[in-house]
Short mmCIF file of C-alpha atoms in Angstrom, two decimals:
data_model
loop_
_atom_site.label_atom_id
_atom_site.label_comp_id
_atom_site.label_asym_id
_atom_site.label_seq_id
_atom_site.Cartn_x
_atom_site.Cartn_y
_atom_site.Cartn_z
CA MET A 1 0.00 0.00 0.00
CA GLN A 2 1.03 3.60 -0.43
CA VAL A 3 1.35 6.05 2.45
CA THR A 4 1.86 9.80 2.37
CA MET A 5 2.74 11.84 5.43
CA THR A 6 4.68 14.93 6.37
CA VAL A 7 7.96 14.25 8.15
CA ASN A 8 9.79 17.26 9.58
CA GLY A 9 7.89 19.53 7.22
CA GLU A 10 8.53 17.49 4.11
CA ALA A 11 5.89 15.44 2.31
CA VAL A 12 6.99 11.84 1.81
CA THR A 13 5.23 9.07 -0.10
CA ARG A 14 6.39 5.47 0.08
CA GLU A 15 5.15 2.01 -0.79
CA ILE A 16 4.90 0.04 2.49
CA GLU A 17 3.49 -3.10 4.05
CA GLY A 18 0.41 -2.49 6.18
CA ARG A 19 2.14 -4.00 9.20
CA LEU A 20 5.15 -1.69 9.08
CA LEU A 21 5.55 0.21 12.34
CA LEU A 22 6.18 3.94 12.27
CA VAL A 23 9.53 3.58 14.07
CA HIS A 24 10.83 1.26 11.34
CA PHE A 25 9.40 3.46 8.61
CA LEU A 26 11.33 6.43 10.00
CA ARG A 27 14.56 4.55 10.65
CA ASP A 28 14.73 2.02 7.83
CA THR A 29 12.62 3.48 5.03
CA LEU A 30 13.54 7.14 5.48
CA GLY A 31 16.95 6.64 7.16
CA LEU A 32 16.05 8.95 10.05
CA THR A 33 17.86 6.97 12.72
CA GLY A 34 17.65 9.73 15.33
CA THR A 35 14.43 8.11 16.52
CA HIS A 36 15.59 5.17 18.58
CA TRP A 37 14.02 1.76 18.72
CA GLY A 38 14.08 0.26 22.19
CA CYS A 39 11.74 -2.04 24.05
CA ASP A 40 9.24 -2.65 21.23
CA THR A 41 6.46 -2.83 23.84
CA SER A 42 5.52 0.86 24.30
CA ASN A 43 7.18 0.93 27.71
CA CYS A 44 10.52 2.67 27.27
CA GLY A 45 9.59 5.71 25.17
CA THR A 46 12.86 6.14 23.31
CA CYS A 47 10.86 5.91 20.05
CA VAL A 48 8.66 8.92 20.88
CA VAL A 49 7.97 11.24 17.96
CA LEU A 50 5.40 13.99 17.61
CA MET A 51 2.27 13.22 15.59
CA ASP A 52 0.36 16.43 14.89
CA GLY A 53 2.30 17.92 17.82
CA GLU A 54 1.45 15.20 20.35
CA PRO A 55 4.05 12.71 21.57
CA VAL A 56 3.35 9.12 20.51
CA LYS A 57 5.33 5.90 20.86
CA SER A 58 6.22 5.10 17.27
CA CYS A 59 6.75 1.40 18.00
CA THR A 60 3.02 1.16 18.65
CA VAL A 61 1.74 3.23 15.73
CA LEU A 62 1.52 1.76 12.25
CA ALA A 63 3.22 3.79 9.54
CA ALA A 64 -0.11 3.54 7.68
CA MET A 65 -1.87 5.19 10.63
CA ALA A 66 0.43 8.20 10.27
CA GLY A 67 -0.79 8.70 6.70
CA GLY A 68 -2.09 12.24 6.28
CA HIS A 69 -0.53 13.36 9.55
CA GLU A 70 2.46 15.49 10.47
CA ILE A 71 5.37 13.67 12.08
CA ARG A 72 8.23 15.46 13.77
CA THR A 73 11.36 13.61 14.82
CA VAL A 74 14.48 14.66 16.68
CA GLU A 75 16.02 15.54 13.29
CA GLY A 76 13.34 18.20 13.00
CA LEU A 77 14.07 19.91 16.31
CA ALA A 78 16.88 22.21 15.20
CA ALA A 79 15.71 24.88 12.78
CA GLY A 80 17.68 27.26 10.59
CA GLY A 81 21.01 26.09 11.97
CA GLU A 82 19.93 26.73 15.55
CA LEU A 83 19.43 24.10 18.17
CA ASP A 84 16.03 23.97 19.82
CA PRO A 85 16.07 25.30 23.41
CA VAL A 86 15.37 21.74 24.56
CA GLN A 87 18.51 20.53 22.81
CA ARG A 88 20.54 23.37 24.31
CA GLY A 89 19.08 22.52 27.71
CA PHE A 90 20.23 18.92 27.41
CA MET A 91 23.66 20.17 26.35
CA ASN A 92 24.02 22.76 29.10
CA CYS A 93 22.66 20.63 31.94
CA HIS A 94 24.22 17.30 30.94
CA GLY A 95 20.80 15.85 30.21
CA LEU A 96 22.24 12.74 28.62
CA GLN A 97 24.71 10.07 29.55
CA CYS A 98 24.56 7.17 27.08
CA GLY A 99 22.10 9.11 24.94
CA PHE A 100 19.77 6.25 24.08
CA CYS A 101 16.65 7.71 25.67
CA THR A 102 17.51 11.28 24.63
CA PRO A 103 15.57 11.66 21.35
CA GLY A 104 12.33 10.48 22.96
CA MET A 105 12.93 12.60 26.06
CA MET A 106 13.55 15.69 23.96
CA MET A 107 10.47 15.21 21.78
CA THR A 108 8.25 14.80 24.84
CA ALA A 109 9.90 17.87 26.36
CA ARG A 110 9.22 19.89 23.20
CA ALA A 111 5.53 18.92 23.21
CA LEU A 112 5.25 19.72 26.92
CA LEU A 113 6.76 23.18 26.47
CA ASP A 114 4.53 23.87 23.46
CA ARG A 115 1.50 23.27 25.67
CA ASN A 116 2.90 24.57 28.92
CA PRO A 117 5.85 26.99 28.52
CA ASP A 118 6.62 27.10 32.24
CA PRO A 119 6.10 23.62 33.70
CA THR A 120 6.86 22.78 37.31
CA GLU A 121 9.27 20.01 38.18
CA HIS A 122 6.28 17.82 38.98
CA GLU A 123 4.70 18.50 35.61
CA ILE A 124 7.97 17.66 33.86
CA ARG A 125 8.33 14.41 35.79
CA GLU A 126 4.73 13.51 34.98
CA ALA A 127 5.25 14.27 31.27
CA ILE A 128 8.31 12.00 30.97
CA SER A 129 6.89 9.28 33.24
CA GLY A 130 6.36 6.98 30.26
CA GLN A 131 10.01 7.12 29.31
CA ILE A 132 12.91 5.25 30.80
CA CYS A 133 16.49 6.44 31.26
CA ARG A 134 18.48 3.37 32.17
CA CYS A 135 21.43 5.54 33.15
CA THR A 136 18.90 6.84 35.72
CA GLY A 137 19.82 10.39 34.83
CA TYR A 138 16.37 11.78 35.46
CA LYS A 139 17.53 14.65 37.63
CA ASN A 140 19.57 16.21 34.85
CA ILE A 141 16.86 15.51 32.28
CA VAL A 142 14.37 17.42 34.42
CA GLU A 143 16.89 20.25 34.87
CA SER A 144 17.50 20.34 31.13
CA ILE A 145 13.81 20.79 30.44
CA ARG A 146 13.53 23.44 33.14
CA TRP A 147 16.50 25.19 31.53
CA ALA A 148 14.74 25.14 28.17
CA ALA A 149 11.69 26.68 29.82
CA THR A 150 13.47 29.38 31.81
CA ASP A 151 17.06 30.05 30.77
CA ALA A 152 16.86 29.53 27.04
CA ALA A 153 15.91 33.08 26.18
CA GLY A 154 18.79 35.26 25.09
CA THR A 155 21.46 32.59 25.13
CA ARG A 156 21.06 31.02 21.75
CA THR A 157 23.80 28.64 20.73
CA THR A 158 24.47 28.36 17.04
CA LEU A 159 24.54 24.85 15.72
CA GLU A 160 28.06 24.15 14.60
CA PRO A 161 28.52 21.77 11.69
CA VAL A 162 29.84 18.39 12.76
CA GLU A 163 32.67 17.07 10.64
CA ALA A 164 31.75 13.89 8.87
CA GLN A 165 33.31 10.86 10.50
CA SER A 166 34.83 8.46 8.07
CA VAL A 167 33.84 5.00 9.10
CA GLY A 168 36.65 2.49 9.29
CA SER A 169 39.48 4.95 8.74
CA ALA A 170 42.60 4.49 10.81
CA SER A 171 42.86 6.97 13.62
CA MET B 1 12.12 -7.46 16.61
CA GLN B 2 8.38 -7.68 17.20
CA VAL B 3 6.26 -7.20 14.10
CA PRO B 4 2.65 -8.21 13.51
CA ALA B 5 1.87 -10.95 11.01
CA PRO B 6 0.93 -9.57 7.58
CA PHE B 7 -2.50 -7.98 7.22
CA GLU B 8 -4.29 -5.62 4.88
CA TYR B 9 -4.74 -2.11 6.24
CA GLU B 10 -8.07 -0.37 5.67
CA ARG B 11 -9.12 3.03 6.90
CA ALA B 12 -12.70 3.95 7.80
CA THR B 13 -13.79 7.56 7.52
CA SER B 14 -17.26 7.21 9.06
CA VAL B 15 -19.05 4.89 11.47
CA ASP B 16 -21.24 3.58 8.66
CA GLY B 17 -18.13 3.07 6.55
CA ALA B 18 -16.49 1.07 9.34
CA ILE B 19 -19.57 -1.13 9.73
CA GLY B 20 -19.73 -1.56 5.96
CA LEU B 21 -16.11 -2.74 5.93
CA LEU B 22 -16.80 -5.17 8.79
CA GLU B 23 -19.77 -6.60 6.89
CA ARG B 24 -17.71 -6.99 3.73
CA LEU B 25 -14.64 -8.48 5.40
CA GLY B 26 -16.34 -10.59 8.09
CA ASP B 27 -14.60 -11.88 11.17
CA THR B 28 -11.20 -11.80 9.50
CA ALA B 29 -11.23 -8.06 10.21
CA LYS B 30 -10.68 -6.12 13.41
CA LEU B 31 -11.17 -2.47 14.27
CA VAL B 32 -8.15 -0.64 15.69
CA ALA B 33 -8.43 2.65 17.58
CA GLY B 34 -5.42 3.85 19.61
CA GLY B 35 -3.85 0.44 19.07
CA HIS B 36 -1.91 0.41 22.34
CA SER B 37 -3.48 -2.86 23.46
CA LEU B 38 -4.17 -4.50 20.10
CA LEU B 39 -0.86 -3.83 18.34
CA PRO B 40 1.26 -5.27 21.19
CA MET B 41 -0.93 -8.41 21.10
CA MET B 42 -0.50 -8.62 17.33
CA LYS B 43 3.27 -8.20 17.68
CA LEU B 44 3.31 -11.13 20.07
CA ARG B 45 1.10 -13.02 17.56
CA LEU B 46 -1.49 -13.49 20.29
CA ALA B 47 -3.91 -11.86 17.86
CA ASN B 48 -3.86 -12.16 14.07
CA PHE B 49 -6.24 -10.65 11.54
CA GLU B 50 -6.37 -10.57 7.76
CA TYR B 51 -7.64 -7.01 7.82
CA LEU B 52 -7.12 -4.18 10.26
CA ILE B 53 -9.62 -1.32 10.00
CA ASP B 54 -8.18 1.93 11.35
CA ILE B 55 -10.95 4.06 12.89
CA ASN B 56 -8.80 6.96 14.10
CA ASP B 57 -10.40 9.20 11.47
CA LEU B 58 -13.67 8.77 13.43
CA HIS B 59 -12.30 10.89 16.25
CA GLY B 60 -14.22 13.85 14.86
CA GLU B 61 -17.47 11.88 14.91
CA LEU B 62 -16.93 9.87 18.10
CA GLY B 63 -14.57 12.00 20.19
CA TYR B 64 -16.77 13.93 22.61
CA ILE B 65 -17.91 14.28 26.22
CA THR B 66 -21.42 15.74 26.50
CA PHE B 67 -23.47 16.53 29.59
CA THR B 68 -27.21 16.65 30.15
CA ALA B 69 -29.03 17.01 33.46
CA ASP B 70 -29.17 13.28 34.01
CA GLU B 71 -26.48 11.76 31.83
CA VAL B 72 -22.89 11.99 30.64
CA ARG B 73 -22.15 10.62 27.17
CA ILE B 74 -18.61 9.83 26.06
CA GLY B 75 -17.90 8.97 22.44
CA ALA B 76 -15.97 5.74 21.89
CA MET B 77 -13.04 7.50 20.20
CA THR B 78 -12.51 9.93 23.08
CA ARG B 79 -8.89 9.60 24.08
CA HIS B 80 -7.63 9.07 27.62
CA ARG B 81 -5.99 12.48 27.55
CA GLU B 82 -9.31 14.17 26.74
CA ILE B 83 -11.04 12.33 29.57
CA ALA B 84 -8.24 13.22 31.96
CA GLU B 85 -8.34 16.88 31.00
CA SER B 86 -12.12 17.39 31.19
CA ALA B 87 -12.66 19.59 34.25
CA GLU B 88 -16.42 19.19 33.95
CA LEU B 89 -16.15 15.40 33.97
CA ALA B 90 -13.84 15.54 37.00
CA THR B 91 -16.51 17.56 38.82
CA VAL B 92 -19.36 15.19 38.01
CA PHE B 93 -17.35 11.96 38.32
CA PRO B 94 -13.96 12.51 40.01
CA ILE B 95 -13.33 8.77 39.63
CA PHE B 96 -12.30 9.41 36.01
CA ALA B 97 -9.48 11.77 36.97
CA ASP B 98 -8.30 9.29 39.64
CA ALA B 99 -8.21 6.43 37.15
CA GLU B 100 -6.70 8.35 34.25
CA GLN B 101 -3.72 9.35 36.40
CA VAL B 102 -2.79 5.69 36.78
CA ILE B 103 -3.55 4.37 33.28
CA ALA B 104 -0.26 3.66 31.50
CA ASP B 105 1.59 6.96 30.96
CA PRO B 106 0.85 10.35 29.37
CA VAL B 107 2.23 9.39 25.95
CA VAL B 108 0.14 6.22 25.77
CA ARG B 109 -2.87 8.24 26.97
CA ASN B 110 -2.46 10.48 23.93
CA ARG B 111 -3.51 7.55 21.73
CA GLY B 112 -5.66 5.18 23.81
CA THR B 113 -9.46 5.56 23.70
CA ILE B 114 -12.31 4.67 26.03
CA GLY B 115 -13.87 2.50 23.32
CA GLY B 116 -10.66 0.62 22.75
CA SER B 117 -10.21 0.11 26.49
CA LEU B 118 -13.69 -1.37 26.90
CA CYS B 119 -13.47 -3.53 23.77
CA GLN B 120 -10.11 -4.93 24.83
CA ALA B 121 -11.99 -6.34 27.86
CA ASP B 122 -8.87 -6.84 29.91
CA PRO B 123 -9.89 -7.85 33.46
CA ALA B 124 -7.34 -5.41 34.90
CA GLU B 125 -8.32 -2.42 32.74
CA ASP B 126 -9.02 0.70 34.77
CA LEU B 127 -11.62 2.51 32.63
CA SER B 128 -13.62 -0.72 32.45
CA ALA B 129 -13.62 -0.73 36.24
CA VAL B 130 -14.78 2.90 36.25
CA CYS B 131 -17.63 2.07 33.84
CA THR B 132 -18.53 -0.94 35.98
CA THR B 133 -18.54 1.18 39.12
CA LEU B 134 -20.71 3.90 37.61
CA GLY B 135 -23.21 1.47 36.05
CA ALA B 136 -22.51 2.67 32.52
CA SER B 137 -24.39 1.62 29.38
CA CYS B 138 -22.67 0.84 26.10
CA VAL B 139 -24.15 1.88 22.78
CA ILE B 140 -23.39 -0.67 20.06
CA ARG B 141 -24.13 0.12 16.44
CA GLY B 142 -24.62 -2.21 13.49
CA SER B 143 -26.16 -1.77 10.08
CA GLY B 144 -29.57 -2.61 11.62
CA GLY B 145 -29.34 0.22 14.15
CA GLU B 146 -28.27 0.77 17.73
CA ARG B 147 -28.66 -1.28 20.86
CA VAL B 148 -27.77 -0.31 24.41
CA VAL B 149 -26.09 -2.90 26.62
CA PRO B 150 -25.54 -2.41 30.36
CA MET B 151 -21.93 -2.68 31.48
CA ALA B 152 -22.69 -5.86 33.44
CA GLU B 153 -23.54 -7.59 30.15
CA PHE B 154 -20.93 -5.92 27.97
CA HIS B 155 -17.97 -8.05 28.99
CA ARG B 156 -18.45 -11.76 28.32
CA GLY B 157 -15.15 -13.02 29.74
CA PRO B 158 -11.52 -12.01 29.36
CA TYR B 159 -11.03 -10.23 26.01
CA GLU B 160 -14.64 -10.93 24.95
CA THR B 161 -17.45 -8.43 24.61
CA ALA B 162 -21.08 -8.20 23.52
CA VAL B 163 -20.00 -6.38 20.35
CA GLY B 164 -20.77 -8.60 17.35
CA PRO B 165 -18.36 -9.14 14.45
CA THR B 166 -20.16 -6.57 12.29
CA GLU B 167 -20.86 -4.05 15.05
CA MET B 168 -18.93 -1.35 16.83
CA LEU B 169 -19.09 0.38 20.21
CA THR B 170 -19.92 4.03 19.57
CA GLU B 171 -20.73 5.60 22.93
CA VAL B 172 -20.68 5.02 26.68
CA ARG B 173 -23.40 6.59 28.85
CA PHE B 174 -23.27 7.34 32.57
CA PRO B 175 -26.36 8.15 34.63
CA ILE B 176 -26.08 11.25 36.83
CA ARG B 177 -27.75 11.19 40.23
CA PRO B 178 -27.65 13.99 42.80
CA HIS B 179 -25.29 14.29 45.79
CA ALA B 180 -22.68 12.00 44.27
CA GLY B 181 -19.07 11.22 45.08
CA SER B 182 -16.72 8.72 43.47
CA ALA B 183 -13.10 7.57 43.69
CA TYR B 184 -10.65 5.03 42.30
CA GLU B 185 -7.86 3.25 44.16
CA LYS B 186 -5.27 1.06 42.50
CA VAL B 187 -2.18 -0.86 43.52
CA GLU B 188 0.37 -1.50 40.79
CA ARG B 189 3.90 -2.89 40.83
CA ARG B 190 5.39 0.17 39.15
CA ALA B 191 4.10 3.42 37.65
CA GLY B 192 1.89 2.85 34.62
CA ASP B 193 1.52 -0.91 35.08
CA TRP B 194 -1.67 -2.92 35.04
CA ALA B 195 -3.40 -3.18 38.40
CA VAL B 196 -2.45 -5.90 40.87
CA ALA B 197 -5.94 -5.02 42.07
CA ALA B 198 -8.08 -1.90 41.97
CA ALA B 199 -11.40 -0.71 43.36
CA GLY B 200 -13.76 2.02 42.27
CA ALA B 201 -16.52 3.40 44.47
CA ALA B 202 -19.47 5.64 43.75
CA VAL B 203 -21.89 6.87 46.41
CA TRP B 204 -25.02 8.98 46.36
CA LEU B 205 -26.13 10.71 49.55
CA ASP B 206 -29.72 10.93 50.67
CA SER B 207 -31.20 14.23 49.55
CA GLU B 208 -33.13 14.52 52.79
CA PRO B 209 -30.71 13.77 55.58
CA ARG B 210 -32.08 12.50 58.83
CA GLY B 211 -31.98 14.58 61.97
CA SER B 212 -31.37 18.29 61.75
CA ARG B 213 -33.65 19.34 58.95
CA GLY B 214 -33.19 22.96 59.78
CA GLY B 215 -31.23 23.66 56.65
CA THR B 216 -28.08 24.42 58.58
CA ASP B 217 -24.55 23.83 57.43
CA SER B 218 -24.32 20.84 59.69
CA GLU B 219 -26.91 18.88 57.72
CA TYR B 220 -24.31 16.66 56.19
CA ASP B 221 -21.99 16.51 59.15
CA GLY B 222 -21.39 13.25 60.92
CA GLN B 223 -24.50 11.33 61.79
CA ASP B 224 -26.77 13.10 59.34
CA VAL B 225 -25.22 11.63 56.22
CA VAL B 226 -27.10 8.68 54.78
CA LEU B 227 -26.14 6.66 51.71
CA ALA B 228 -29.01 6.59 49.25
CA ASP B 229 -26.97 4.21 47.12
CA ALA B 230 -23.44 2.96 46.68
CA ARG B 231 -21.61 0.89 44.10
CA VAL B 232 -18.19 -0.77 44.14
CA GLY B 233 -16.39 -2.09 41.06
CA LEU B 234 -13.26 -4.22 41.19
CA ALA B 235 -10.50 -4.76 38.63
CA ALA B 236 -7.98 -7.61 38.23
CA VAL B 237 -9.68 -9.96 40.68
CA GLY B 238 -11.80 -12.01 38.28
CA PRO B 239 -12.39 -12.76 34.59
CA ASN B 240 -13.72 -9.22 34.03
CA THR B 241 -14.08 -6.07 36.04
CA VAL B 242 -17.03 -6.68 38.31
CA GLU B 243 -19.56 -4.80 40.39
CA ILE B 244 -20.42 -6.21 43.83
CA PRO B 245 -24.21 -5.96 44.42
CA SER B 246 -23.95 -7.30 47.97
CA ILE B 247 -21.94 -4.20 48.91
CA SER B 248 -24.65 -1.92 47.51
CA ALA B 249 -27.27 -3.84 49.50
CA ALA B 250 -25.21 -3.56 52.69
CA LEU B 251 -24.58 0.17 52.30
CA ARG B 252 -27.94 1.49 51.13
CA GLY B 253 -29.71 3.51 53.83
CA GLN B 254 -26.71 3.36 56.16
CA THR B 255 -24.68 6.12 57.74
CA PRO B 256 -21.06 5.99 56.55
CA SER B 257 -18.55 4.84 59.16
CA GLU B 258 -15.27 2.98 59.34
CA GLU B 259 -17.21 -0.09 60.44
CA LEU B 260 -19.38 0.16 57.34
CA TYR B 261 -16.34 0.48 55.06
CA ALA B 262 -14.80 -2.54 56.78
CA ARG B 263 -17.96 -4.54 56.12
CA ALA B 264 -17.86 -3.49 52.45
CA GLY B 265 -14.20 -4.46 52.21
CA GLU B 266 -14.97 -7.85 53.71
CA LEU B 267 -17.73 -8.39 51.13
CA ALA B 268 -15.37 -7.36 48.32
CA ALA B 269 -12.76 -9.88 49.48
CA GLN B 270 -15.40 -12.61 49.74
CA SER B 271 -17.02 -11.86 46.41
CA CYS B 272 -13.98 -11.57 44.18
CA ASN B 273 -12.21 -14.41 42.44
CA PRO B 274 -8.52 -13.59 41.98
CA VAL B 275 -5.87 -15.95 40.69
CA THR B 276 -2.22 -16.15 41.63
CA ASP B 277 0.01 -14.77 38.87
CA PRO B 278 3.31 -12.88 38.61
CA ARG B 279 1.56 -9.72 39.86
CA GLY B 280 0.65 -11.30 43.18
CA SER B 281 -0.91 -14.19 45.05
CA ALA B 282 -4.67 -14.69 45.18
CA ASP B 283 -4.54 -14.01 48.94
CA TYR B 284 -2.73 -10.74 48.45
CA LYS B 285 -5.20 -9.62 45.79
CA ARG B 286 -8.08 -10.51 48.09
CA HIS B 287 -6.46 -8.40 50.78
CA LEU B 288 -6.16 -5.54 48.27
CA ALA B 289 -9.81 -5.86 47.22
CA ASP B 290 -10.74 -5.39 50.88
CA GLU B 291 -8.39 -2.51 51.63
CA LEU B 292 -8.91 -0.64 48.33
CA THR B 293 -12.69 -0.92 48.65
CA ARG B 294 -12.46 0.77 52.05
CA ARG B 295 -10.19 3.53 50.75
CA ALA B 296 -12.31 4.18 47.66
CA LEU B 297 -15.54 4.35 49.66
CA ARG B 298 -13.96 6.62 52.27
CA ARG B 299 -12.80 9.04 49.60
CA ALA B 300 -16.04 8.87 47.59
CA VAL B 301 -18.09 9.70 50.69
CA GLN B 302 -15.73 12.53 51.56
CA ARG B 303 -16.12 14.00 48.09
CA ALA B 304 -19.90 13.65 48.12
CA THR B 305 -20.05 15.30 51.52
CA ASP B 306 -17.77 18.15 50.43
CA GLN B 307 -19.87 18.69 47.33
CA VAL B 308 -23.12 18.85 49.26
CA ARG B 309 -21.63 21.28 51.75
CA SER B 310 -20.22 23.63 49.14
#
């Protein structure tokens, strides 16, 4: 079957199997591997993307179900060469250790701040309660999101281009 | 990697269209709403269908919470988040806000629907327990028209409902009675998990309290409060969520007290039928049915009393 959706502002149309999950569509069909694939059972939340602005667990949404909808992934957070305040918060407050849960955490944070620009610590903890950080770095994740809500204004960090790493080259 | 077995994806854009698809495709087809119960079962190959009919486009038609003087109606495609965020619903039936706080997590609640929850018919499902507690009615539509099934007849066993293969649940209705209070109490192993056991309680106070009929503020204080009716619904302690009529019989016409709650808890423990599983032993679940019934009744009465006083 054919599916058409908007991913990070761009319309994409692909031929897919009905059973294809959104997380695999994003990672394998579109090559957007920023969205991570974790527990496969809608428990861990690393696969969270925004569907029409709301966080959803993309391992439990069919790619076909996303047809006609707007999907935003972690690749769509930075805009115009500038990191999103949530990304800068995670950078400034050490909101990640191994980084596996980070894309899902940041997408949920973005959706929270879009609805509630000044959330309390409790509201942040509630919002990310469906997501697991196995490094147990929740304290810094919460601080990162608070930073994005409060300290982000006026301290924009320009996104610096990352030099391409050549796989397999001798170092 | 968990992936469902192959199926054909269809999308319905109206209730009639969904029923038409079910009639054309027969029992090889299944409706999917939020998908957060069905898709995990399909990934584990516990459920397999030739056709999956996506009804998320029906949210416009079936996503609503409406209030009349004597009834609340919730459309089957109303999502958990919308139920949780309805201030008016929380005023009429605070049990919904209690339960929604402990159903899965906020991201899952963005997708899951009340209709999907009821049709999944999981014995530990919290909204089913709420509907059981409140004595809801389920509106089921087929090509021949609508029928209304009381909650007690809606679930026919674990994962089985009264909805026929060419029908769909469209609405859930809740009767409103005056001087009401309700509450939900759940014990889970970790945040967002299914209940080890849970109890919902709904009470309705007598509109004409005994004793001081002088219209003073103390009308509903202490001894003057009388239960016109009370209902308790339990989750995860039997093949379906279940209401306990013997508790209603024991509470009707009585003045709330710790002794009365203890009697209700005892009846809950006696009436339920839990099994030992990885979530807990049957004895422990029986203990929870007792304790959670007491807590839910205590809180429901408190809320009803506060409401009458205010």
